[in-house]
Coordinates of N, CA, C and O in Angstrom, one line a residue:
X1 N -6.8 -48.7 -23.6 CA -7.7 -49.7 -23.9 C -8.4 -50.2 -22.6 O -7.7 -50.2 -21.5
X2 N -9.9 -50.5 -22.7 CA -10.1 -50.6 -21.5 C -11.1 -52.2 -21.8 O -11.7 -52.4 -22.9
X3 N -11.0 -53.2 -20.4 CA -11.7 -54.2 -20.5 C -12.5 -54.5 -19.4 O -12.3 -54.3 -18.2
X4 N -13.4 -54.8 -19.9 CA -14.8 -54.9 -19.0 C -15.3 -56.5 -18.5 O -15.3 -57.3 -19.3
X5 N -15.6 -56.8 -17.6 CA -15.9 -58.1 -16.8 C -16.9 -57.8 -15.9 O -17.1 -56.7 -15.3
X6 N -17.7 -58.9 -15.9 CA -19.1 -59.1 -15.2 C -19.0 -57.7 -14.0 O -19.9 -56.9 -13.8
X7 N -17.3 -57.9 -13.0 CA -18.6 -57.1 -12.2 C -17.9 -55.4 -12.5 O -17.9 -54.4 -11.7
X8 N -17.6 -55.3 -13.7 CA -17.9 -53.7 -14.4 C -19.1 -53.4 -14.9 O -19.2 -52.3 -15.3
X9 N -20.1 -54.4 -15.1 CA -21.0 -54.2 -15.8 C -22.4 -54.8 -15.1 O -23.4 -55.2 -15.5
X10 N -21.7 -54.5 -13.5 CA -23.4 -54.8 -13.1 C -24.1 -55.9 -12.7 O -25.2 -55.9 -12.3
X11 N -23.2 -56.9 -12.9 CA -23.4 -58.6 -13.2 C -24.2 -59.3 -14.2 O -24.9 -60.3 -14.2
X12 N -23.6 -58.2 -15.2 CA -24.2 -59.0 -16.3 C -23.0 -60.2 -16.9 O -21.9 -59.8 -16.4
X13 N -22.8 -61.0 -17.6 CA -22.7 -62.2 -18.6 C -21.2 -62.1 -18.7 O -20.8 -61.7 -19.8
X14 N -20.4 -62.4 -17.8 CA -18.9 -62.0 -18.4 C -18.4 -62.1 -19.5 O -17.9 -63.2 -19.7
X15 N -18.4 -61.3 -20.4 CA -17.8 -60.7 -21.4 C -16.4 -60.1 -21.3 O -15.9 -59.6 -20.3
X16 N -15.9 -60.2 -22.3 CA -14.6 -59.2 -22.6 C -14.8 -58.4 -23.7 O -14.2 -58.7 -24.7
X17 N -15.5 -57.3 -23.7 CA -15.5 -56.2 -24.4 C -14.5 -55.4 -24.4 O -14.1 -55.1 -23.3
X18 N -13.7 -54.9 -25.6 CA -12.5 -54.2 -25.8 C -12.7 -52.9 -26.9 O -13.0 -52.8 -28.1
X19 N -12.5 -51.7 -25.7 CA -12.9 -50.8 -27.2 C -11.4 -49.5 -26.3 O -10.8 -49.1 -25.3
X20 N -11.7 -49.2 -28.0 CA -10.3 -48.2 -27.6 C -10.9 -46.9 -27.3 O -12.0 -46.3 -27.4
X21 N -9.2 -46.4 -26.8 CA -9.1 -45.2 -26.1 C -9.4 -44.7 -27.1 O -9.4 -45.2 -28.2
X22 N -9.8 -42.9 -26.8 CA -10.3 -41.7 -27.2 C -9.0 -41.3 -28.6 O -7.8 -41.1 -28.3
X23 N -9.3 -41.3 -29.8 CA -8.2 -41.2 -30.2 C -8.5 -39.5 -30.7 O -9.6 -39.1 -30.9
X24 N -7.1 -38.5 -31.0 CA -7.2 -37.3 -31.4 C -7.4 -36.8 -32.4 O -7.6 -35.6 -32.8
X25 N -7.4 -38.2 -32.9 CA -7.8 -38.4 -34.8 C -8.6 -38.9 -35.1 O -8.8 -39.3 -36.2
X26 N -9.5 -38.9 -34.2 CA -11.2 -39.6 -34.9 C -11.4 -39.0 -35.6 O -11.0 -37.9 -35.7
X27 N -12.2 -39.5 -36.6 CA -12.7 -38.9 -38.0 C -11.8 -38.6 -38.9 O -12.2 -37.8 -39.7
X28 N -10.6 -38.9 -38.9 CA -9.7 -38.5 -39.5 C -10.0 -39.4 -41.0 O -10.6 -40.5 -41.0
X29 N -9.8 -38.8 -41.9 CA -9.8 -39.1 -43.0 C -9.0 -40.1 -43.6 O -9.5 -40.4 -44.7
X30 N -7.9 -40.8 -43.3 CA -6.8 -41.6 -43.6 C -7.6 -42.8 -42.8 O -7.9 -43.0 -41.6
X31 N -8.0 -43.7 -44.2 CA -8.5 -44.9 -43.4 C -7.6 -46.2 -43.9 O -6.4 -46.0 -44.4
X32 N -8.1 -47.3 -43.8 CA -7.0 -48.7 -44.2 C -6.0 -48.4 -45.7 O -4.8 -48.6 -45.8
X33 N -6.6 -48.0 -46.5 CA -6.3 -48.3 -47.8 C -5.1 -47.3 -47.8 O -3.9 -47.5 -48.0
X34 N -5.8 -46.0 -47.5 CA -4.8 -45.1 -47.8 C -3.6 -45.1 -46.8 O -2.4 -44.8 -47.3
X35 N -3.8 -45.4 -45.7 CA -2.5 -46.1 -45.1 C -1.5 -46.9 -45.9 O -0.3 -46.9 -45.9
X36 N -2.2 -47.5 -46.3 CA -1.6 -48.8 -46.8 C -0.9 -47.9 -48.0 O 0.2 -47.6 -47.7
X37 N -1.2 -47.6 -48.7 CA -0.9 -46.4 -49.8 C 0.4 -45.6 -49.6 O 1.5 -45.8 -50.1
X38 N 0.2 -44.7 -48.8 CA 1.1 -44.0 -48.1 C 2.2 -44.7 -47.7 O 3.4 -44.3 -48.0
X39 N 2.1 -45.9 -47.1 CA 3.1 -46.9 -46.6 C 3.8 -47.2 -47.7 O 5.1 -47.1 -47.7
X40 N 3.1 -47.5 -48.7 CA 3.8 -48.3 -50.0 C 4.6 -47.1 -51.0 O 5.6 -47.2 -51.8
X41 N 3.9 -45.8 -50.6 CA 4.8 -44.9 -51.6 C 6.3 -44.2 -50.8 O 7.4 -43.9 -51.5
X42 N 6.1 -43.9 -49.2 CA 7.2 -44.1 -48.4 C 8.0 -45.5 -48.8 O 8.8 -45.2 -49.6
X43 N 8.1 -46.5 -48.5 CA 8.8 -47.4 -48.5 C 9.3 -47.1 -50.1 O 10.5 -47.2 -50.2
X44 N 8.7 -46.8 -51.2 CA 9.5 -46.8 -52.4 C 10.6 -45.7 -52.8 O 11.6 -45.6 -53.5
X45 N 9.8 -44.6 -51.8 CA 11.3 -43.1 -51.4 C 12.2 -43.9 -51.3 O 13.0 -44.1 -52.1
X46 N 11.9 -44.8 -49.5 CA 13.3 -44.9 -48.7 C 14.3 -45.4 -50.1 O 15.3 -44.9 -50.6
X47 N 13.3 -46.7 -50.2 CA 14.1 -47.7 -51.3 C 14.5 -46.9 -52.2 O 15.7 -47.3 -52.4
X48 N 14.1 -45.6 -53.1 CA 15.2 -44.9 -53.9 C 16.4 -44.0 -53.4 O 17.3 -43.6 -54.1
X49 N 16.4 -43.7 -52.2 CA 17.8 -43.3 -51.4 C 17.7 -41.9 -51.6 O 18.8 -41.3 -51.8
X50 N 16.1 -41.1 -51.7 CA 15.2 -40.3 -51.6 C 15.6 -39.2 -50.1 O 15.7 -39.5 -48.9
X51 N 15.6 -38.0 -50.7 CA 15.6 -37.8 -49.0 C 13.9 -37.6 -48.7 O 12.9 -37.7 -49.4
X52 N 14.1 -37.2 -47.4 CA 12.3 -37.2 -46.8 C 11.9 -35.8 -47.1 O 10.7 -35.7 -47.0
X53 N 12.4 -34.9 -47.3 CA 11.9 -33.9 -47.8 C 11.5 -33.9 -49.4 O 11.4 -32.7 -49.8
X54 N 11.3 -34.4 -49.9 CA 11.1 -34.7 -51.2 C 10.5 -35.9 -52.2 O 11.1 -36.9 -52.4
X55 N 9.5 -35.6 -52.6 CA 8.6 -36.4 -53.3 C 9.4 -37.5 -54.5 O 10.5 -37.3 -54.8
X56 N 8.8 -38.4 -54.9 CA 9.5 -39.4 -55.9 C 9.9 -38.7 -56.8 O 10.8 -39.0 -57.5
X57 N 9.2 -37.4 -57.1 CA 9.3 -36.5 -58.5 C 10.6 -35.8 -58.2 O 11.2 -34.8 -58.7
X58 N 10.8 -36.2 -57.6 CA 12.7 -35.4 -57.0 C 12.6 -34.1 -57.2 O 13.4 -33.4 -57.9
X59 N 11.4 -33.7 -56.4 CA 11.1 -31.9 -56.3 C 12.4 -31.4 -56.2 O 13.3 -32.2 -55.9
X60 N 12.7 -29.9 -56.4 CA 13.9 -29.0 -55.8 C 13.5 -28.5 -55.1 O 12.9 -27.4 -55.2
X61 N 13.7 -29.3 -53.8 CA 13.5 -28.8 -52.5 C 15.0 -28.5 -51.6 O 15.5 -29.7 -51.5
X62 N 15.6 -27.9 -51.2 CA 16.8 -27.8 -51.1 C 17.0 -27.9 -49.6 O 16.2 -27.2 -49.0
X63 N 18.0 -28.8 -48.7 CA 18.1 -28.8 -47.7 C 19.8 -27.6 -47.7 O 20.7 -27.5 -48.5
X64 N 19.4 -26.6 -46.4 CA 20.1 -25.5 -46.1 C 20.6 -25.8 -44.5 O 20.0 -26.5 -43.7
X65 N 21.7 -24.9 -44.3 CA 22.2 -24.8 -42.3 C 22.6 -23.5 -42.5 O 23.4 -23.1 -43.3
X66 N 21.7 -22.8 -41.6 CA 22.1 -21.7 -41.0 C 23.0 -21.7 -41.3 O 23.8 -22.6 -41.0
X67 N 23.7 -20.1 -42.2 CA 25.2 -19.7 -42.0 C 25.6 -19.3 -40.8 O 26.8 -19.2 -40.5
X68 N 24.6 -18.9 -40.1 CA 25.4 -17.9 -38.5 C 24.0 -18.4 -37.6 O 22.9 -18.1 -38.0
X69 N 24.4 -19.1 -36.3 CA 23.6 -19.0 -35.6 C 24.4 -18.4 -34.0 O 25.6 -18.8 -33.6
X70 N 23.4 -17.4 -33.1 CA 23.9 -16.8 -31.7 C 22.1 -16.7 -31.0 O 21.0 -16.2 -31.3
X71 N 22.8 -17.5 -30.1 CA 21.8 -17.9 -29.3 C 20.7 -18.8 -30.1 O 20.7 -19.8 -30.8
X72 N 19.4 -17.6 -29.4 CA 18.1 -18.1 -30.4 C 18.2 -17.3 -31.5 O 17.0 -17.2 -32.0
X73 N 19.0 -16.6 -32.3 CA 19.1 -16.8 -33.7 C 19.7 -17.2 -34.9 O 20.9 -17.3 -35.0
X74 N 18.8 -17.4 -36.0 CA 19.6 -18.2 -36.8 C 19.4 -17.4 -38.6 O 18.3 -17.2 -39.3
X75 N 20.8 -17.2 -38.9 CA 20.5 -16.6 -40.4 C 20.8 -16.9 -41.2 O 21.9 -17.4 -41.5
X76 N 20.0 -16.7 -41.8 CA 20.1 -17.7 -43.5 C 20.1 -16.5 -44.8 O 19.6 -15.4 -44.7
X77 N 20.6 -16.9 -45.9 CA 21.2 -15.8 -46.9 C 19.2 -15.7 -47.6 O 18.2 -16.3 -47.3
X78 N 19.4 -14.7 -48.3 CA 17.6 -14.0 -48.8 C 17.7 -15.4 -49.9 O 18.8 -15.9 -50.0
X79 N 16.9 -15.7 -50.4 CA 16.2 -16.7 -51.2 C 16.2 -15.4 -52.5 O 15.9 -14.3 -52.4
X80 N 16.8 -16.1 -53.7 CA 16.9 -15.4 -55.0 C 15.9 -15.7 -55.5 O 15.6 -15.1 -56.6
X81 N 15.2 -16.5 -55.0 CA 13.4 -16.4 -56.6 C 12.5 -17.6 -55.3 O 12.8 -18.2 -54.2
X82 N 11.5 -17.5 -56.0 CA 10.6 -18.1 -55.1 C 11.2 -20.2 -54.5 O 11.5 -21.1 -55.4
X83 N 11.1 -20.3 -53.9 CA 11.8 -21.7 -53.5 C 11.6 -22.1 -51.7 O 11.5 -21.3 -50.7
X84 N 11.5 -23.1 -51.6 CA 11.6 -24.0 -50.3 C 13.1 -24.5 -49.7 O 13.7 -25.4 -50.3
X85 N 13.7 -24.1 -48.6 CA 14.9 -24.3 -48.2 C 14.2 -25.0 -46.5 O 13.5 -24.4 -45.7
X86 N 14.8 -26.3 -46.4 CA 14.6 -27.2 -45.3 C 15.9 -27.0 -44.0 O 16.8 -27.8 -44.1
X87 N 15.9 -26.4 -43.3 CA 17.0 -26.5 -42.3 C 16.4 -27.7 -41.0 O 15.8 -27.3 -40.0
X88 N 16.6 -29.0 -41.2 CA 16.8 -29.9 -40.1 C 17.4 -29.4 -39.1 O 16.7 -29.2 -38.1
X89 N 18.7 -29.2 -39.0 CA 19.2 -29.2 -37.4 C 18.3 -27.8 -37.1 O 17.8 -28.1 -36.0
X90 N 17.8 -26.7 -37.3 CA 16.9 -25.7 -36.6 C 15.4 -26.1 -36.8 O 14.6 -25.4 -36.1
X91 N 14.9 -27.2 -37.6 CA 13.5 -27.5 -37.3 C 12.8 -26.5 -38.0 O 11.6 -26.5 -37.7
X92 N 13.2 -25.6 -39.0 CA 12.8 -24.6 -39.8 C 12.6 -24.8 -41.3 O 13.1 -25.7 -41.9
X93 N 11.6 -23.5 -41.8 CA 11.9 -24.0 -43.5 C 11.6 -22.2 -43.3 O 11.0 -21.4 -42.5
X94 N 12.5 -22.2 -44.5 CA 12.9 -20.6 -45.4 C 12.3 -20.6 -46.6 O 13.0 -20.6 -47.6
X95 N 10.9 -20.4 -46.8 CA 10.4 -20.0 -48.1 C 10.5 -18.7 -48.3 O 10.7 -17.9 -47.3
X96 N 10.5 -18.3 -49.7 CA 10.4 -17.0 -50.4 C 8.9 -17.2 -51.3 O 9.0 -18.0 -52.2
X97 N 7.7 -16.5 -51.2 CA 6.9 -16.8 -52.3 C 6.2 -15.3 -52.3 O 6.0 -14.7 -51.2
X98 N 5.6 -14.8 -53.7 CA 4.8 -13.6 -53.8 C 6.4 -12.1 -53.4 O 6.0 -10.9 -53.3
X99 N 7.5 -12.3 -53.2 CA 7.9 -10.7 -52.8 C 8.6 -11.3 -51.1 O 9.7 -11.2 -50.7
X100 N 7.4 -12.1 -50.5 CA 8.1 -12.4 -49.3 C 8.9 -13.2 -48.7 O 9.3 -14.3 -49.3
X101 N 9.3 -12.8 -47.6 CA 10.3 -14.8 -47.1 C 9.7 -14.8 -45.6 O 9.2 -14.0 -44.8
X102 N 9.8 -16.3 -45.5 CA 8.7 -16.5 -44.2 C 10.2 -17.8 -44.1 O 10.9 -18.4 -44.8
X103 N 10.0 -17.4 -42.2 CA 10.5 -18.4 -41.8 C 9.5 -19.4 -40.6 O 9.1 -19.1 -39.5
X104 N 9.2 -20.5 -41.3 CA 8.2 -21.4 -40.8 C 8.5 -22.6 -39.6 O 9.5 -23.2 -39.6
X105 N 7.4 -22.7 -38.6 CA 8.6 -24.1 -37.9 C 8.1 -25.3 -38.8 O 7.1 -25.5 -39.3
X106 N 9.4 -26.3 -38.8 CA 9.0 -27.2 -39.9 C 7.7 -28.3 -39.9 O 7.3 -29.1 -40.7
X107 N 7.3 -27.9 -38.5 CA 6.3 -29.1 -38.0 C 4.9 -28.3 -38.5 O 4.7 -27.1 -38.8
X108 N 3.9 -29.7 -38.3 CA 2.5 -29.7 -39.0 C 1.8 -29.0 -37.6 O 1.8 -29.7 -36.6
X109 N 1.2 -27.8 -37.4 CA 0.3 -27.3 -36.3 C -0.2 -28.7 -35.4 O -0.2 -28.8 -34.1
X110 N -0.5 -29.4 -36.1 CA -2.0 -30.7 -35.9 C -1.2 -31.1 -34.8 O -1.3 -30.6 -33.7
X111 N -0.2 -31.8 -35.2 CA 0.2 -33.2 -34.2 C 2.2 -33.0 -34.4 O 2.9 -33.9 -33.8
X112 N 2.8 -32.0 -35.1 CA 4.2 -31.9 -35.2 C 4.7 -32.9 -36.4 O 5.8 -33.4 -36.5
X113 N 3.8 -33.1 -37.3 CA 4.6 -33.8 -38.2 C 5.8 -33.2 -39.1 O 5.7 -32.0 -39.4
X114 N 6.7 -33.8 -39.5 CA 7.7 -33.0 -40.6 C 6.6 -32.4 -41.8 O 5.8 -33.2 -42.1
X115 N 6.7 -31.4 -42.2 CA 6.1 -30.8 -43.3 C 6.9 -31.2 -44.5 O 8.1 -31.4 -44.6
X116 N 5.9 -31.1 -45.3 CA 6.8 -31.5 -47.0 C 6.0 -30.5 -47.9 O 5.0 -30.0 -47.8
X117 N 7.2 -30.5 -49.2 CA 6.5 -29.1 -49.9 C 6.4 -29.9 -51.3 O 7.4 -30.5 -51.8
X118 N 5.3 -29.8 -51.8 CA 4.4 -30.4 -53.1 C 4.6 -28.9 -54.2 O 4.0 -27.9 -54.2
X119 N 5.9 -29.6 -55.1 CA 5.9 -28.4 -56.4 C 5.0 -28.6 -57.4 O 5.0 -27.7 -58.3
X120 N 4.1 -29.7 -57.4 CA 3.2 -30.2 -58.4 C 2.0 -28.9 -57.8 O 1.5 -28.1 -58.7
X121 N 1.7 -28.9 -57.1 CA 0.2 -28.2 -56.0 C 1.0 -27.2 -55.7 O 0.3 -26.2 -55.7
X122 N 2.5 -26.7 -55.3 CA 2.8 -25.4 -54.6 C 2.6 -25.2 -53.5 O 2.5 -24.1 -53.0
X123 N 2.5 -26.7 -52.7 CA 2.0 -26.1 -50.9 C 2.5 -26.8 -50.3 O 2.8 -27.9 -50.6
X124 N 2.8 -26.4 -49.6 CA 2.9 -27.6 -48.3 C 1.7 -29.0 -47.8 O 0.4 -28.9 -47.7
X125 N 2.5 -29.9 -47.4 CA 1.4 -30.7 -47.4 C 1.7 -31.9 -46.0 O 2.6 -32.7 -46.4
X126 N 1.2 -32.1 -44.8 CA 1.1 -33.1 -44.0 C 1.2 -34.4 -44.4 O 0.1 -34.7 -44.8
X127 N 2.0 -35.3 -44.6 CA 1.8 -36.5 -44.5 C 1.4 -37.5 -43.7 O 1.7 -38.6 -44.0
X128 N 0.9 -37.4 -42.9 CA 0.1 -37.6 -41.7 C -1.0 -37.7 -41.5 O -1.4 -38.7 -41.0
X129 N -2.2 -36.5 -42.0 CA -3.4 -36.3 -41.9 C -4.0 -35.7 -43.2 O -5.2 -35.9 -43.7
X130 N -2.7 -34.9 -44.0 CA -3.1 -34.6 -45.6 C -3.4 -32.6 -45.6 O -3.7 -31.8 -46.4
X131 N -3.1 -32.6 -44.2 CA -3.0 -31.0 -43.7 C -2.5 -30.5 -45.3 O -1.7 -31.1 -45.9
X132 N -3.1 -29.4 -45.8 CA -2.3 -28.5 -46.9 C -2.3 -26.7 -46.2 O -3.1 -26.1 -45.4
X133 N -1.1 -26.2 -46.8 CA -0.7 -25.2 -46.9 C -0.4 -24.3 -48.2 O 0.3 -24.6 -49.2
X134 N -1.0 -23.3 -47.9 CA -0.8 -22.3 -49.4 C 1.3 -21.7 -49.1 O 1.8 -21.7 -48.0
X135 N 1.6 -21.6 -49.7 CA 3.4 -21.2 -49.7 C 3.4 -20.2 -48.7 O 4.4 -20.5 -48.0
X136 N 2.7 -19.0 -48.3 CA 3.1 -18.3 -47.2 C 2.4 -19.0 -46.1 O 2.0 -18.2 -45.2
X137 N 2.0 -20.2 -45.9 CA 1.8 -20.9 -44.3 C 0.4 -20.9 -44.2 O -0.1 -21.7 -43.4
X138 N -0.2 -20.5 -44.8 CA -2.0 -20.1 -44.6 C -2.4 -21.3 -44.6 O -1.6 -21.9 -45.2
X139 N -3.2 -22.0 -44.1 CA -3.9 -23.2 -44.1 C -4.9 -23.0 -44.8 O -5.7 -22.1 -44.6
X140 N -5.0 -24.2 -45.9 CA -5.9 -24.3 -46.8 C -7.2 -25.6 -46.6 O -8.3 -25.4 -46.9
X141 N -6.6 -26.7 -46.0 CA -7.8 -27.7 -45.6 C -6.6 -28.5 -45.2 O -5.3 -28.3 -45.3
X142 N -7.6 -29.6 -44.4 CA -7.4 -31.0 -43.4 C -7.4 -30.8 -41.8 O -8.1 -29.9 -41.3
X143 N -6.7 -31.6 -41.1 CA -7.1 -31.6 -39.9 C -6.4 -31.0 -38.9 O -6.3 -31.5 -37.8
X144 N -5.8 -29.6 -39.3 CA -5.0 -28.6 -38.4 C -5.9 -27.7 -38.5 O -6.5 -27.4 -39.5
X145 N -6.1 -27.3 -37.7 CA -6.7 -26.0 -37.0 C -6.4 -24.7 -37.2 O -7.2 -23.8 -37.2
X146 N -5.1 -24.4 -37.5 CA -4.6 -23.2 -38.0 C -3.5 -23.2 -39.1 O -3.4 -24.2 -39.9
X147 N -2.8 -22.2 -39.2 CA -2.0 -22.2 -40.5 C -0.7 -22.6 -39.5 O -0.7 -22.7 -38.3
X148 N 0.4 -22.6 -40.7 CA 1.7 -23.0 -40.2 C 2.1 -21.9 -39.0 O 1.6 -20.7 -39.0
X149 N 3.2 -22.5 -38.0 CA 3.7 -21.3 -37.1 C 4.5 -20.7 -37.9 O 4.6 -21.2 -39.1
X150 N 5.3 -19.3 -37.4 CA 6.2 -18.7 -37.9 C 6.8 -18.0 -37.2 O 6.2 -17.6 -36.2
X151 N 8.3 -17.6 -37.4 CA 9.2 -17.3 -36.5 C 9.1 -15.8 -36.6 O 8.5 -15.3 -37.4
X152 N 9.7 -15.2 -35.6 CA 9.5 -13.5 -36.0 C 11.4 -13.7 -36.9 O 12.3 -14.5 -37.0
X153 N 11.0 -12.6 -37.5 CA 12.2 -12.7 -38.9 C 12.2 -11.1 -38.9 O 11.2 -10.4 -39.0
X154 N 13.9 -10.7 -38.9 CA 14.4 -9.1 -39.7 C 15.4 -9.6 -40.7 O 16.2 -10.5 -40.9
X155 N 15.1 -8.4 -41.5 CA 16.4 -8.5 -42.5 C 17.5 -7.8 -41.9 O 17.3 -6.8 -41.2
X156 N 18.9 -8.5 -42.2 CA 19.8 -7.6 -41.6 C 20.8 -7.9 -43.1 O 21.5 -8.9 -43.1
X157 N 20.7 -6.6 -44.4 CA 21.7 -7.2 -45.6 C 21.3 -7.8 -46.4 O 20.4 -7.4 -47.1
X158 N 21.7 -8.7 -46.6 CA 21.1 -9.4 -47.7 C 20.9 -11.7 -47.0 O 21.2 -12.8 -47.3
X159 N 20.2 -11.0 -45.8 CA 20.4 -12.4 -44.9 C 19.1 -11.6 -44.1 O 18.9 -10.4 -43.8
X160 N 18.5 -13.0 -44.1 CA 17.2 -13.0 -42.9 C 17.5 -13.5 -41.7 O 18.4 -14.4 -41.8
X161 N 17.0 -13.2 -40.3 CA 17.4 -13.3 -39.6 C 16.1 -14.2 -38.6 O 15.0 -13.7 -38.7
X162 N 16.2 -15.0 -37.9 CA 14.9 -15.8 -37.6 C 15.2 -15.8 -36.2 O 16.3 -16.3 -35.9
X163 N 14.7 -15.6 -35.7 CA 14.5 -15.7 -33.6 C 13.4 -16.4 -33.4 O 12.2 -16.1 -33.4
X164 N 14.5 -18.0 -33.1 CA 13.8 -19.1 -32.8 C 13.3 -19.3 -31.8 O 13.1 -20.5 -31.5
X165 N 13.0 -18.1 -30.7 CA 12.4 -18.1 -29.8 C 11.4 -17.7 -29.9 O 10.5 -18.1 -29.2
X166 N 11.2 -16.8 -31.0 CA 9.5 -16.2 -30.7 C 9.0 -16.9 -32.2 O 9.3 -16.5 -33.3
X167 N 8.1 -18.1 -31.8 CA 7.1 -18.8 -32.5 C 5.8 -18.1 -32.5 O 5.1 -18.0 -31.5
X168 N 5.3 -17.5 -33.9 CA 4.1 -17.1 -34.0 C 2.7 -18.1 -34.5 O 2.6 -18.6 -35.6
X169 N 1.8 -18.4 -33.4 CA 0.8 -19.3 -34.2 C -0.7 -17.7 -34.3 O -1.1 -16.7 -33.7
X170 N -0.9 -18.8 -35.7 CA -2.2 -17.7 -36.3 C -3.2 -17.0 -35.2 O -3.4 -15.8 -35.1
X171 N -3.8 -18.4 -34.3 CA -4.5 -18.1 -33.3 C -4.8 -17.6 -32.1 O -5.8 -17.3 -31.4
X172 N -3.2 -17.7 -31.9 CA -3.7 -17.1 -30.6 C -2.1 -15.7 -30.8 O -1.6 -15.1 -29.9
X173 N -1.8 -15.5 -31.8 CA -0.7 -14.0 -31.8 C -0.8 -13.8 -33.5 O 0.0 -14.0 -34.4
X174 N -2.5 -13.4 -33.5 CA -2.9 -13.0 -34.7 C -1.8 -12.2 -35.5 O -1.2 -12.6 -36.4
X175 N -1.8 -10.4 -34.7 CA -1.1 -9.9 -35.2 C 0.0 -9.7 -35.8 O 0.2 -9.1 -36.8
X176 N 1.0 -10.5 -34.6 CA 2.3 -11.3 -34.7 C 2.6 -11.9 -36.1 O 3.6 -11.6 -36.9
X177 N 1.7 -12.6 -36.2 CA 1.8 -13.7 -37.1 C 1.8 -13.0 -38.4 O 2.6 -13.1 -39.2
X178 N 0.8 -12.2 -38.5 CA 0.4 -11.6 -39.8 C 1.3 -10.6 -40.6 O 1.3 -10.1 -41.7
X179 N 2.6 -10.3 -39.0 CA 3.6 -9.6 -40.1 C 5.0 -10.4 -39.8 O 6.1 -9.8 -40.0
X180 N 5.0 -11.6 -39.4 CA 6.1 -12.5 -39.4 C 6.8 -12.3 -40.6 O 7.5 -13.3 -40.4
X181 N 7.2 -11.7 -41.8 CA 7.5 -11.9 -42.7 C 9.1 -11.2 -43.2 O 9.9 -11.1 -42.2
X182 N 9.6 -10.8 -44.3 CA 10.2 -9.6 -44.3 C 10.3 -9.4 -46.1 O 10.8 -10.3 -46.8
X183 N 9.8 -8.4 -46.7 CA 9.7 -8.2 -48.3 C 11.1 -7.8 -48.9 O 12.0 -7.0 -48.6
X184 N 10.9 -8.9 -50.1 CA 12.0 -8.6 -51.1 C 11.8 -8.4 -52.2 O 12.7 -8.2 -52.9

């Protein structure tokens, strides 16, 4: 925030003009209302004893932990039909959708928000800025710039295997990214 006085301005008329800093979200689409909105449908989760991964509609979204983690990897059993699995303590989500399993970082590209997965729409969706994602990570609209990261992943059995060291983003490890995957 910055304030201005006669002799910032030359000697003109002392004033206290107040205007804000540069925000990263200009133009962002979330104005009063929908704040307020948002606020009000959060606060009625908390109040139902809701977890945060999951919408009022009490989606099946399943929170999972790594059965085996060494070092930077972490493995989780294969996904039996298409589904969203949330691992908090790794900061990860384990979808299976179309054949594949993608292991995603749980945060929004934009700004790191927790990601949440909408079974009504089938995507992932920002609560934050309204970011949407198609189920394998692809960015479909809002104010992220690319699609979801993704971890490099092997199958080893019948367990995927995620090396939370190597984060693939769309744009700058095109390739990378494009076969992050492993088919089932």
């Amino acid at each position: 925030m910055t304030v201005s006085s006669a002799s910032d301005t030359g000697g003109a008329p002392a004033t206290r003009g107040v205007s804000a800093a540069p925000d990263s979200c200009a133009g962002c689409a979330l104005d009063r209302r929908g704040f307020v909105q948002r606020l009000a449908v959060a606060a009625l989760a908390a109040g139902a004893g809701r977890d945060d991964e999951a919408s009022l509609a009490g989606l099946p979204v399943r929170l999972i932990a790594a059965v085996a983690r060494n070092g930077a990897s972490a493995t989780y059993p294969l996904p039996s039909s298409d589904s969203v699995n949330i691992d908090r303590s790794n900061d990860a989500i384990v979808a299976r959708a179309g054949g594949r399993v993608f292991v995603f970082a749980r945060t929004c590209p934009h700004q790191n928000t927790a990601l949440k997965w909408d079974d009504g729409d089938r995507r992932f969706r920002c609560p934050k800025h309204g970011s949407t994602y198609a189920p394998d990570g692809v960015f479909i609209e809002g104010r992220a710039t690319r699609s979801m990261d993704r971890f490099a992943v092997h199958r080893d059995g019948n367990t995927v295997v995620a090396n939370l060291d190597l984060l693939y983003q769309q744009d700058t490890d095109a390739a990378q990214w494009a076969s992050a995957f492993i088919t089932v």
